[in-house]
């Protein structure tokens, strides 16, 4: 295990017991405080460590790279340096934050410049996203949707167990946690209606997902094997793939979801590195029938990450409507990336690859309202006496995710999105 | 009609009778010659007019904008200036190239710097593409594919006549004309086979399309009406949406095409402006049933543009396999953009929106081999005695497009792609 994951590590920065950001995590993000331009930071407890401020004082001089990458408004140039460098930076940060290290801890002037309270900062989109792909890799989710949208007797389509089904989504409308989203308008038609009608979506849903971000590019024609894939994955974020079910049902044949999804997707601002998740590796499900050779893999490629979704009503009451786990995924990230590139499709630094809705085996672990309420048939009872079939105007959806082992909690923070009425 | 379209205009640069690039066209592109970095040029006859060289001599001083945009490696910053500026630049170029104007014509030193033979230059990707959408807007194509892939009796799916069906494609793998593409490998399974197999695609196809490029961005939540749409469209290129039919047939349910398309798309290098196409407007087809209000439009929104596709065999013989026309499109670009944004999806400068395969009513006007050979049942006989069901290794596909009226031919040049064997 890398030394940065050692459960015994402690930081001189106070880290509350329930914090997602102990010294074992060190996720990267882009922040903006009252003073200064957007720049790179690392979350520690309730603070942000300002990497540009540390670099100006020579704290990364032993690692050879252009320190200006810390003063940019996206992580792309930093993560493009490659894991050799980004891991060295993360190890150096771990060293600087260690309770036994005095380089920053003992330098009051630097400490005051380099530590920014998260409550005093605004988090921005961590990466510029050149391409966004959404997979569909939870067997439970695909089965549930297939039962409701298509044929209950043949819910899982014939290809599903042979390849990680995916499609291209809209990169432009991925926004950072906290950005409100207007309820989309669009065409809908039920089987009972003769003609489609137009108006605000009546069944606006979330989808609980995680997304990985690639830190390394390939040229057109190149492929990545399952064994190579982890070297291309920089880290992960929470991903809310907002979905307008009524639009989707009408528009999606034969070429897939379009306006039902591209009005907005929300992500958490901190990119948790694959290295920070190392202690939480888990066995994936047995894949039967056997997959084709290019999809075979060895080792533990799933991750045990607790996930939850809460709905906050406009009057401020909140209810957690799902507890799921990333370990449920049928297809893992290495298989997804190997499949995506097996035809020579080139990938870029900053590309985002969402998992698809992460549903578990029971209804309290389903990752969308479509599944939780079974298409609206079984509404969620809210503590204020209202009920939800889908998401109402002025509701806020809050997703959280964290892994926990040996007393160490490595988390993603929150992915928050409020639905505003249609424009 | 804008003065730049006047059929009586002549340039002092010689323009061969069959050239796509008379003074009435003036398409923009990015080129690189032996000397110098990538930069902006305009095609005129067999030459490229180097806009950065002209700007350095003050030829655009009367138009206020940062002339450094002419020295960049994409058109994005230039087209982001807006139509007010880009049209003024195009009008100024028309003036400078006019046979009665001496500013460049009479300045031997500037002329030698500003005119580069196309045969001495390399054309590069004209734009950086933040997002790519592919529509499916030819009724003939959708009907033909529906008959072959699904149900001949209900070839057109229920939504097709009510909205311009589209999906998101892969931006990273769009390449400029001349870039070879390796035959993709992937999973396929026919109904007769019990299990999928893996290997090079056996039915690699082209799709004859045109794509428009947006020159103006919107914010998330904003919509563009059909009446506003033309102000957002900078221009068009030829687009070859390479498709691996055997991969597509197996993978595409339920979320649409993925690996069957994202191994590469080819575009022509010159962006023909909407203004240059003004004289070639045409009535669109009657849309019945009546479309919803947000898809209604007034005026002529189709364009009469002749399109053709030729296959060149490895031994150098060529056969034109399709003659189609952009006027056949059922859904026009204004409707596509209005639909795309009606839910608030934000668009970016440089986004590309392909039409979908442009098939006409007869088999010699079909825009893909799938349709031309009716799924391989009726192969194309090549002049060298070979036949083609789909595209062979080392075949080259050449697409051309031009509009013609009053003795003026406004064309796109060529979109060329050679298929190399699988890696």
Tab-separated table of C-alpha atoms in Angstrom, chain B:
chain	number	residue	atom	x	y	z
B	1	UNK	CA	-28.701	39.354	-51.778
B	2	UNK	CA	-25.396	40.370	-50.139
B	3	UNK	CA	-22.980	41.985	-52.584
B	4	UNK	CA	-20.428	39.207	-51.946
B	5	UNK	CA	-22.790	36.801	-53.767
B	6	UNK	CA	-23.149	38.891	-56.943
B	7	UNK	CA	-22.650	36.444	-59.862
B	8	UNK	CA	-20.924	39.151	-61.892
B	9	UNK	CA	-18.029	39.475	-59.417
B	10	UNK	CA	-14.643	38.424	-60.772
B	11	UNK	CA	-11.328	38.036	-58.997
B	12	UNK	CA	-7.852	38.895	-60.198
B	13	UNK	CA	-6.810	35.494	-58.863
B	14	UNK	CA	-7.471	33.001	-61.667
B	15	UNK	CA	-10.401	30.713	-60.872
B	16	UNK	CA	-10.790	27.642	-63.134
B	17	UNK	CA	-14.322	27.094	-64.463
B	18	UNK	CA	-14.874	23.961	-62.356
B	19	UNK	CA	-13.372	25.409	-59.175
B	20	UNK	CA	-15.348	25.218	-55.938
B	21	UNK	CA	-13.747	28.454	-54.786
B	22	UNK	CA	-14.776	31.494	-56.845
B	23	UNK	CA	-14.877	34.953	-55.262
B	24	UNK	CA	-18.523	34.303	-54.309
B	25	UNK	CA	-17.497	31.492	-51.927
B	26	UNK	CA	-14.547	32.568	-49.742
B	27	UNK	CA	-14.583	29.695	-47.237
B	28	UNK	CA	-12.355	29.838	-44.170
B	29	UNK	CA	-9.843	27.218	-43.120
B	30	UNK	CA	-6.611	26.529	-41.249
B	31	UNK	CA	-3.527	25.803	-43.322
B	32	UNK	CA	0.146	25.221	-42.900
B	33	UNK	CA	2.727	25.791	-45.591
B	34	UNK	CA	6.403	24.870	-45.552
B	35	UNK	CA	7.092	28.157	-43.855
B	36	UNK	CA	5.172	29.242	-40.842
B	37	UNK	CA	2.764	28.052	-38.238
B	38	UNK	CA	-0.859	27.029	-38.761
B	39	UNK	CA	-2.925	30.097	-39.596
B	40	UNK	CA	-6.187	31.266	-41.142
B	41	UNK	CA	-6.727	31.284	-44.880
B	42	UNK	CA	-9.487	31.696	-47.410
B	43	UNK	CA	-9.706	29.539	-50.542
B	44	UNK	CA	-9.746	31.350	-53.878
B	45	UNK	CA	-9.359	29.271	-57.053
B	46	UNK	CA	-6.279	27.104	-56.609
B	47	UNK	CA	-4.833	29.415	-53.972
B	48	UNK	CA	-5.135	30.199	-50.292
B	49	UNK	CA	-5.280	33.806	-49.236
B	50	UNK	CA	-3.208	34.122	-46.040
B	51	UNK	CA	-5.260	36.347	-43.727
B	52	UNK	CA	-2.460	36.773	-41.198
B	53	UNK	CA	-0.163	38.084	-43.947
B	54	UNK	CA	-2.833	40.565	-45.086
B	55	UNK	CA	-3.525	41.703	-41.525
B	56	UNK	CA	0.169	42.409	-40.932
B	57	UNK	CA	0.025	44.851	-43.850
B	58	UNK	CA	-2.980	46.608	-42.353
B	59	UNK	CA	-5.525	45.298	-44.843
B	60	UNK	CA	-8.172	44.814	-42.132
B	61	UNK	CA	-7.412	47.933	-40.112
B	62	UNK	CA	-10.827	49.435	-40.798
B	63	UNK	CA	-12.532	46.557	-38.950
B	64	UNK	CA	-12.020	46.673	-35.180
B	65	UNK	CA	-10.922	43.311	-33.742
B	66	UNK	CA	-7.750	41.640	-32.498
B	67	UNK	CA	-5.901	40.587	-35.668
B	68	UNK	CA	-4.032	37.875	-33.751
B	69	UNK	CA	-7.044	35.618	-34.342
B	70	UNK	CA	-5.656	35.131	-37.878
B	71	UNK	CA	-2.491	33.535	-36.497
B	72	UNK	CA	-4.171	30.840	-34.419
B	73	UNK	CA	-4.416	27.138	-35.190
B	74	UNK	CA	-8.244	26.998	-35.162
B	75	UNK	CA	-11.050	29.234	-36.415
B	76	UNK	CA	-12.771	29.274	-33.011
B	77	UNK	CA	-11.593	32.690	-31.847
B	78	UNK	CA	-12.304	34.235	-35.225
B	79	UNK	CA	-15.838	32.913	-35.531
B	80	UNK	CA	-16.492	33.805	-31.893
B	81	UNK	CA	-16.172	37.465	-32.934
B	82	UNK	CA	-19.704	37.174	-34.287
B	83	UNK	CA	-21.276	37.561	-37.691
B	84	UNK	CA	-21.058	41.342	-37.582
B	85	UNK	CA	-17.278	41.044	-37.671
B	86	UNK	CA	-16.791	37.854	-39.663
B	87	UNK	CA	-19.114	39.092	-42.395
B	88	UNK	CA	-17.263	42.402	-42.501
B	89	UNK	CA	-14.000	40.464	-42.893
B	90	UNK	CA	-15.513	38.358	-45.672
B	91	UNK	CA	-16.777	41.466	-47.459
B	92	UNK	CA	-13.357	43.068	-47.147
B	93	UNK	CA	-11.737	39.917	-48.597
B	94	UNK	CA	-14.213	40.062	-51.480
B	95	UNK	CA	-13.171	43.660	-52.061
B	96	UNK	CA	-9.441	42.866	-51.909
B	97	UNK	CA	-9.805	39.959	-54.346
B	98	UNK	CA	-11.995	41.933	-56.768
B	99	UNK	CA	-10.487	42.301	-60.210
B	100	UNK	CA	-10.939	46.064	-59.964
B	101	UNK	CA	-9.056	46.382	-56.663
B	102	UNK	CA	-5.304	47.056	-56.668
B	103	UNK	CA	-4.491	46.903	-52.929
B	104	UNK	CA	-3.091	43.374	-53.112
B	105	UNK	CA	-3.218	42.800	-56.857
B	106	UNK	CA	-0.954	45.794	-57.438
B	107	UNK	CA	1.474	45.035	-54.598
B	108	UNK	CA	3.839	42.298	-55.838
B	109	UNK	CA	5.569	41.890	-52.498
B	110	UNK	CA	2.323	41.464	-50.542
B	111	UNK	CA	0.830	39.270	-53.259
B	112	UNK	CA	3.751	36.850	-53.067
B	113	UNK	CA	3.397	36.656	-49.281
B	114	UNK	CA	-0.401	36.430	-49.156
B	115	UNK	CA	-1.109	33.882	-51.891
B	116	UNK	CA	-0.142	30.295	-51.192
B	117	UNK	CA	-0.830	27.536	-53.706
B	118	UNK	CA	-3.190	24.974	-52.205
B	119	UNK	CA	-0.908	22.267	-53.572
B	120	UNK	CA	1.930	23.680	-51.442
B	121	UNK	CA	-0.090	23.753	-48.238
B	122	UNK	CA	-1.473	21.246	-45.778
B	123	UNK	CA	-5.017	21.780	-44.536
B	124	UNK	CA	-5.629	21.189	-40.822
B	125	UNK	CA	-8.753	20.761	-38.669
B	126	UNK	CA	-10.577	24.080	-39.127
B	127	UNK	CA	-12.046	24.174	-35.630
B	128	UNK	CA	-11.524	22.693	-32.239
B	129	UNK	CA	-14.808	20.827	-31.633
B	130	UNK	CA	-16.077	21.070	-28.037
B	131	UNK	CA	-19.236	19.073	-28.746
B	132	UNK	CA	-20.461	17.015	-31.667
B	133	UNK	CA	-24.065	16.068	-32.378
B	134	UNK	CA	-25.294	13.848	-35.163
B	135	UNK	CA	-28.851	14.185	-36.378
B	136	UNK	CA	-30.862	11.666	-38.387
B	137	UNK	CA	-32.858	14.058	-40.496
B	138	UNK	CA	-33.256	12.420	-43.902
B	139	UNK	CA	-36.597	10.683	-44.117
B	140	UNK	CA	-35.356	8.417	-46.887
B	141	UNK	CA	-32.332	7.327	-44.850
B	142	UNK	CA	-34.306	6.732	-41.660
B	143	UNK	CA	-36.860	4.732	-43.629
B	144	UNK	CA	-34.239	2.629	-45.396
B	145	UNK	CA	-32.354	1.843	-42.167
B	146	UNK	CA	-35.584	1.102	-40.331
B	147	UNK	CA	-36.591	-1.361	-43.030
B	148	UNK	CA	-33.289	-3.191	-42.815
B	149	UNK	CA	-32.511	-3.042	-39.070
B	150	UNK	CA	-36.024	-3.216	-37.665
B	151	UNK	CA	-39.521	-3.644	-39.046
B	152	UNK	CA	-40.110	-3.052	-42.792
B	153	UNK	CA	-43.794	-2.399	-42.123
B	154	UNK	CA	-43.052	0.301	-39.521
B	155	UNK	CA	-39.708	1.537	-40.727
B	156	UNK	CA	-40.093	5.087	-39.413
B	157	UNK	CA	-40.335	5.079	-35.635
B	158	UNK	CA	-43.281	6.979	-34.068
B	159	UNK	CA	-41.219	9.986	-32.933
B	160	UNK	CA	-39.439	10.568	-36.238
B	161	UNK	CA	-41.970	12.877	-37.893
B	162	UNK	CA	-42.396	14.918	-34.700
B	163	UNK	CA	-38.823	15.827	-33.816
B	164	UNK	CA	-35.378	15.844	-35.404
B	165	UNK	CA	-33.921	12.722	-33.803
B	166	UNK	CA	-30.292	13.216	-32.810
B	167	UNK	CA	-27.616	11.920	-30.474
B	168	UNK	CA	-24.241	12.952	-29.174
B	169	UNK	CA	-21.198	11.681	-31.034
B	170	UNK	CA	-17.502	11.636	-30.237
B	171	UNK	CA	-15.775	14.984	-30.772
B	172	UNK	CA	-12.212	13.711	-30.255
B	173	UNK	CA	-12.177	11.457	-33.303
B	174	UNK	CA	-13.283	14.018	-35.897
B	175	UNK	CA	-10.354	14.382	-38.287
B	176	UNK	CA	-9.632	16.518	-41.309
B	177	UNK	CA	-9.869	15.208	-44.858
B	178	UNK	CA	-6.828	13.159	-45.821
B	179	UNK	CA	-6.348	11.537	-42.421
B	180	UNK	CA	-6.384	7.755	-42.842
B	181	UNK	CA	-8.610	5.689	-40.566
B	182	UNK	CA	-7.860	2.189	-39.334
B	183	UNK	CA	-10.657	-0.320	-39.734
B	184	UNK	CA	-12.180	-0.655	-36.259
B	185	UNK	CA	-12.263	-3.902	-34.345
B	186	UNK	CA	-15.156	-4.770	-32.128
B	187	UNK	CA	-17.850	-7.152	-31.043
B	188	UNK	CA	-20.417	-8.465	-33.453
B	189	UNK	CA	-23.134	-11.054	-33.246
B	190	UNK	CA	-25.691	-12.072	-35.830
B	191	UNK	CA	-29.030	-13.575	-34.915
B	192	UNK	CA	-27.726	-16.951	-36.097
B	193	UNK	CA	-24.746	-16.909	-33.711
B	194	UNK	CA	-25.067	-17.977	-30.090
B	195	UNK	CA	-22.225	-15.820	-28.794
B	196	UNK	CA	-20.579	-12.601	-29.967
B	197	UNK	CA	-17.165	-12.678	-31.601
B	198	UNK	CA	-14.383	-10.104	-31.841
B	199	UNK	CA	-12.473	-8.873	-34.848
B	200	UNK	CA	-12.187	-6.237	-37.584
B	201	UNK	CA	-15.522	-4.890	-38.790
B	202	UNK	CA	-16.776	-6.749	-41.845
B	203	UNK	CA	-19.186	-4.041	-42.933
B	204	UNK	CA	-17.441	-0.698	-42.788
B	205	UNK	CA	-19.539	2.032	-44.322
B	206	UNK	CA	-19.496	5.742	-45.031
B	207	UNK	CA	-22.352	8.134	-44.330
B	208	UNK	CA	-22.695	11.166	-46.580
B	209	UNK	CA	-23.498	14.156	-44.387
B	210	UNK	CA	-23.052	17.890	-44.058
B	211	UNK	CA	-22.300	19.445	-40.679
B	212	UNK	CA	-22.863	22.967	-39.479
B	213	UNK	CA	-20.625	24.748	-36.989
B	214	UNK	CA	-21.909	27.166	-34.385
B	215	UNK	CA	-20.142	30.482	-34.007
B	216	UNK	CA	-21.947	31.743	-30.955
B	217	UNK	CA	-22.418	30.248	-27.507
B	218	UNK	CA	-25.409	30.133	-25.196
B	219	UNK	CA	-25.579	29.789	-21.424
B	220	UNK	CA	-27.071	26.724	-19.774
B	221	UNK	CA	-30.855	27.157	-19.641
B	222	UNK	CA	-31.097	29.314	-22.783
B	223	UNK	CA	-32.885	28.292	-25.951
B	224	UNK	CA	-32.540	29.329	-29.587
B	225	UNK	CA	-35.657	29.766	-31.721
B	226	UNK	CA	-35.853	28.690	-35.346
B	227	UNK	CA	-35.900	32.383	-36.250
B	228	UNK	CA	-32.700	33.058	-34.296
B	229	UNK	CA	-30.860	29.939	-35.384
B	230	UNK	CA	-29.136	31.274	-38.500
B	231	UNK	CA	-27.340	33.893	-36.466
B	232	UNK	CA	-25.666	31.043	-34.563
B	233	UNK	CA	-24.578	29.071	-37.620
B	234	UNK	CA	-21.198	30.114	-38.964
B	235	UNK	CA	-20.870	27.653	-41.802
B	236	UNK	CA	-20.816	24.085	-43.061
B	237	UNK	CA	-18.409	21.300	-43.963
B	238	UNK	CA	-18.775	17.910	-45.630
B	239	UNK	CA	-18.940	15.154	-43.041
B	240	UNK	CA	-18.246	11.438	-43.447
B	241	UNK	CA	-19.745	9.658	-40.474
B	242	UNK	CA	-17.847	6.375	-40.868
B	243	UNK	CA	-19.974	3.536	-39.515
B	244	UNK	CA	-19.225	-0.091	-38.724
B	245	UNK	CA	-22.611	-1.648	-39.411
B	246	UNK	CA	-21.928	-5.021	-37.815
B	247	UNK	CA	-20.742	-3.396	-34.576
B	248	UNK	CA	-23.698	-0.998	-34.672
B	249	UNK	CA	-26.319	-3.673	-35.087
B	250	UNK	CA	-25.116	-5.518	-31.972
B	251	UNK	CA	-24.306	-2.604	-29.671
B	252	UNK	CA	-26.915	0.060	-30.413
B	253	UNK	CA	-29.801	-1.035	-28.169
B	254	UNK	CA	-30.921	0.711	-26.061
B	255	UNK	CA	-28.597	3.731	-25.895
B	256	UNK	CA	-27.581	4.281	-29.507
B	257	UNK	CA	-24.401	4.022	-31.605
B	258	UNK	CA	-21.086	4.096	-29.760
B	259	UNK	CA	-18.047	2.125	-30.984
B	260	UNK	CA	-19.681	1.726	-34.393
B	261	UNK	CA	-19.104	5.442	-34.990
B	262	UNK	CA	-16.514	6.872	-32.606
B	263	UNK	CA	-13.419	5.393	-34.307
B	264	UNK	CA	-13.392	8.343	-36.686
B	265	UNK	CA	-15.348	10.940	-38.648
B	266	UNK	CA	-13.848	12.888	-41.555
B	267	UNK	CA	-14.608	16.483	-42.506
B	268	UNK	CA	-13.671	18.741	-45.399
B	269	UNK	CA	-11.188	21.453	-44.403
B	270	UNK	CA	-12.943	24.562	-45.755
B	271	UNK	CA	-15.849	26.005	-43.800
B	272	UNK	CA	-18.335	27.413	-46.312
B	273	UNK	CA	-20.228	30.235	-44.651
B	274	UNK	CA	-24.001	30.347	-44.473
B	275	UNK	CA	-23.716	33.685	-46.277
B	276	UNK	CA	-22.013	32.059	-49.284
B	277	UNK	CA	-24.894	29.594	-49.496
B	278	UNK	CA	-27.544	32.325	-49.481
B	279	UNK	CA	-28.349	32.066	-53.232
B	280	UNK	CA	-28.992	28.344	-52.926
B	281	UNK	CA	-31.837	28.375	-50.425
B	282	UNK	CA	-34.636	25.966	-51.229
B	283	UNK	CA	-38.050	25.053	-49.928
B	284	UNK	CA	-38.072	22.165	-47.502
B	285	UNK	CA	-40.514	19.284	-47.746
B	286	UNK	CA	-44.038	19.725	-46.413
B	287	UNK	CA	-43.990	18.507	-42.828
B	288	UNK	CA	-47.059	16.447	-42.135
B	289	UNK	CA	-48.185	15.924	-39.381
B	290	UNK	CA	-47.845	19.555	-38.387
B	291	UNK	CA	-44.879	20.141	-36.086
B	292	UNK	CA	-45.125	21.601	-32.585
B	293	UNK	CA	-44.885	25.422	-32.415
B	294	UNK	CA	-41.211	25.528	-31.355
B	295	UNK	CA	-40.283	23.662	-34.557
B	296	UNK	CA	-42.239	25.896	-36.948
B	297	UNK	CA	-40.263	28.198	-39.198
B	298	UNK	CA	-40.771	30.604	-42.027
B	299	UNK	CA	-38.807	31.131	-45.196
B	300	UNK	CA	-36.584	28.789	-47.163
B	301	UNK	CA	-34.393	26.880	-44.725
B	302	UNK	CA	-33.195	24.066	-46.971
B	303	UNK	CA	-30.269	24.436	-49.365
B	304	UNK	CA	-29.771	22.989	-52.796
B	305	UNK	CA	-26.292	21.466	-52.598
B	306	UNK	CA	-25.228	18.674	-54.936
B	307	UNK	CA	-23.399	15.891	-53.151
B	308	UNK	CA	-21.521	12.902	-54.452
B	309	UNK	CA	-19.515	10.004	-53.125
B	310	UNK	CA	-16.855	8.076	-55.003
B	311	UNK	CA	-14.939	4.955	-53.994
B	312	UNK	CA	-11.342	4.684	-55.187
B	313	UNK	CA	-9.916	1.179	-55.156
B	314	UNK	CA	-6.314	0.468	-54.097
B	315	UNK	CA	-5.352	0.086	-57.782
B	316	UNK	CA	-6.596	3.571	-58.537
B	317	UNK	CA	-9.932	3.105	-60.267
B	318	UNK	CA	-12.804	5.181	-59.051
B	319	UNK	CA	-16.560	4.971	-59.201
B	320	UNK	CA	-19.130	7.490	-58.092
B	321	UNK	CA	-21.640	5.509	-56.062
B	322	UNK	CA	-24.019	8.244	-54.966
B	323	UNK	CA	-25.441	11.532	-56.224
B	324	UNK	CA	-27.515	13.154	-53.518
B	325	UNK	CA	-28.618	16.638	-52.530
B	326	UNK	CA	-28.860	18.518	-49.244
B	327	UNK	CA	-32.312	19.785	-50.304
B	328	UNK	CA	-33.784	16.372	-49.464
B	329	UNK	CA	-33.472	16.917	-45.696
B	330	UNK	CA	-36.782	16.643	-43.887
B	331	UNK	CA	-35.601	18.597	-40.839
B	332	UNK	CA	-33.594	21.758	-41.505
B	333	UNK	CA	-30.684	23.189	-39.511
B	334	UNK	CA	-32.813	25.843	-37.810
B	335	UNK	CA	-35.200	23.202	-36.535
B	336	UNK	CA	-32.275	21.044	-35.407
B	337	UNK	CA	-30.731	23.865	-33.395
B	338	UNK	CA	-34.077	24.941	-31.925
B	339	UNK	CA	-34.802	21.365	-30.875
B	340	UNK	CA	-31.295	20.843	-29.475
B	341	UNK	CA	-31.593	23.874	-27.196
B	342	UNK	CA	-35.298	23.877	-26.325
B	343	UNK	CA	-34.464	22.083	-23.068
B	344	UNK	CA	-31.771	24.598	-22.158
B	345	UNK	CA	-28.778	22.616	-23.455
B	346	UNK	CA	-25.946	25.116	-23.877
B	347	UNK	CA	-23.930	25.296	-27.081
B	348	UNK	CA	-20.344	26.378	-27.674
B	349	UNK	CA	-18.362	28.045	-30.418
B	350	UNK	CA	-17.012	25.343	-32.723
B	351	UNK	CA	-19.673	22.757	-31.917
B	352	UNK	CA	-20.402	20.530	-34.885
B	353	UNK	CA	-23.880	19.314	-35.870
B	354	UNK	CA	-24.018	16.707	-38.595
B	355	UNK	CA	-27.166	16.263	-40.641
B	356	UNK	CA	-27.390	12.512	-40.643
B	357	UNK	CA	-26.975	10.559	-43.845
B	358	UNK	CA	-28.360	12.521	-46.769
B	359	UNK	CA	-30.261	10.050	-48.906
B	360	UNK	CA	-32.485	10.968	-51.813
B	361	UNK	CA	-35.521	9.070	-53.086
B	362	UNK	CA	-33.732	6.731	-55.514
B	363	UNK	CA	-31.065	4.113	-54.917
B	364	UNK	CA	-28.437	6.114	-56.839
B	365	UNK	CA	-28.976	8.970	-54.378
B	366	UNK	CA	-28.599	6.928	-51.186
B	367	UNK	CA	-25.896	8.203	-48.850
B	368	UNK	CA	-24.428	4.970	-47.463
B	369	UNK	CA	-23.350	1.575	-48.767
B	370	UNK	CA	-25.859	-0.029	-46.398
B	371	UNK	CA	-28.602	1.560	-48.482
B	372	UNK	CA	-26.911	1.496	-51.903
B	373	UNK	CA	-26.256	-2.249	-51.707
B	374	UNK	CA	-29.343	-2.845	-49.542
B	375	UNK	CA	-27.403	-4.475	-46.742
B	376	UNK	CA	-24.924	-6.119	-49.108
B	377	UNK	CA	-27.571	-7.863	-51.209
B	378	UNK	CA	-26.837	-5.828	-54.352
B	379	UNK	CA	-23.093	-5.122	-54.484
B	380	UNK	CA	-21.630	-2.193	-56.422
B	381	UNK	CA	-19.730	-3.295	-59.535
B	382	UNK	CA	-16.428	-1.464	-59.762
B	383	UNK	CA	-14.746	-0.620	-63.107
B	384	UNK	CA	-11.867	-2.991	-62.335
B	385	UNK	CA	-14.205	-5.980	-62.092
B	386	UNK	CA	-14.248	-6.132	-58.306
B	387	UNK	CA	-17.379	-5.510	-56.309
B	388	UNK	CA	-18.147	-3.721	-53.066
B	389	UNK	CA	-20.739	-4.536	-50.455
B	390	UNK	CA	-19.031	-2.208	-48.031
B	391	UNK	CA	-15.624	-0.468	-47.925
B	392	UNK	CA	-12.496	-2.612	-48.312
B	393	UNK	CA	-9.106	-2.042	-46.732
B	394	UNK	CA	-7.095	0.526	-48.701
B	395	UNK	CA	-10.179	1.902	-50.416
B	396	UNK	CA	-10.502	5.657	-50.365
B	397	UNK	CA	-13.875	7.391	-50.045
B	398	UNK	CA	-14.130	10.833	-51.633
B	399	UNK	CA	-17.083	13.104	-50.919
B	400	UNK	CA	-17.750	16.295	-52.845
B	401	UNK	CA	-20.364	18.969	-52.551
B	402	UNK	CA	-21.233	22.095	-54.494
B	403	UNK	CA	-24.094	24.434	-55.203
B	404	UNK	CA	-24.480	26.009	-58.630
B	405	UNK	CA	-26.648	28.819	-59.983
B	406	UNK	CA	-26.278	31.597	-62.555
B	407	UNK	CA	-22.919	30.230	-63.624
B	408	UNK	CA	-21.504	30.443	-60.104
B	409	UNK	CA	-20.362	27.264	-58.352
B	410	UNK	CA	-19.918	27.457	-54.579
B	411	UNK	CA	-18.321	24.242	-53.359
B	412	UNK	CA	-16.862	22.471	-50.381
B	413	UNK	CA	-13.837	20.874	-52.017
B	414	UNK	CA	-13.305	17.295	-50.972
B	415	UNK	CA	-13.645	15.139	-47.888
B	416	UNK	CA	-11.236	12.257	-48.407
B	417	UNK	CA	-10.607	9.268	-46.166
B	418	UNK	CA	-8.640	6.083	-46.765
B	419	UNK	CA	-9.375	2.949	-44.767
B	420	UNK	CA	-6.246	1.202	-43.520
B	421	UNK	CA	-6.274	-2.387	-42.250
B	422	UNK	CA	-7.007	-2.945	-38.565
B	423	UNK	CA	-4.078	-2.320	-36.264
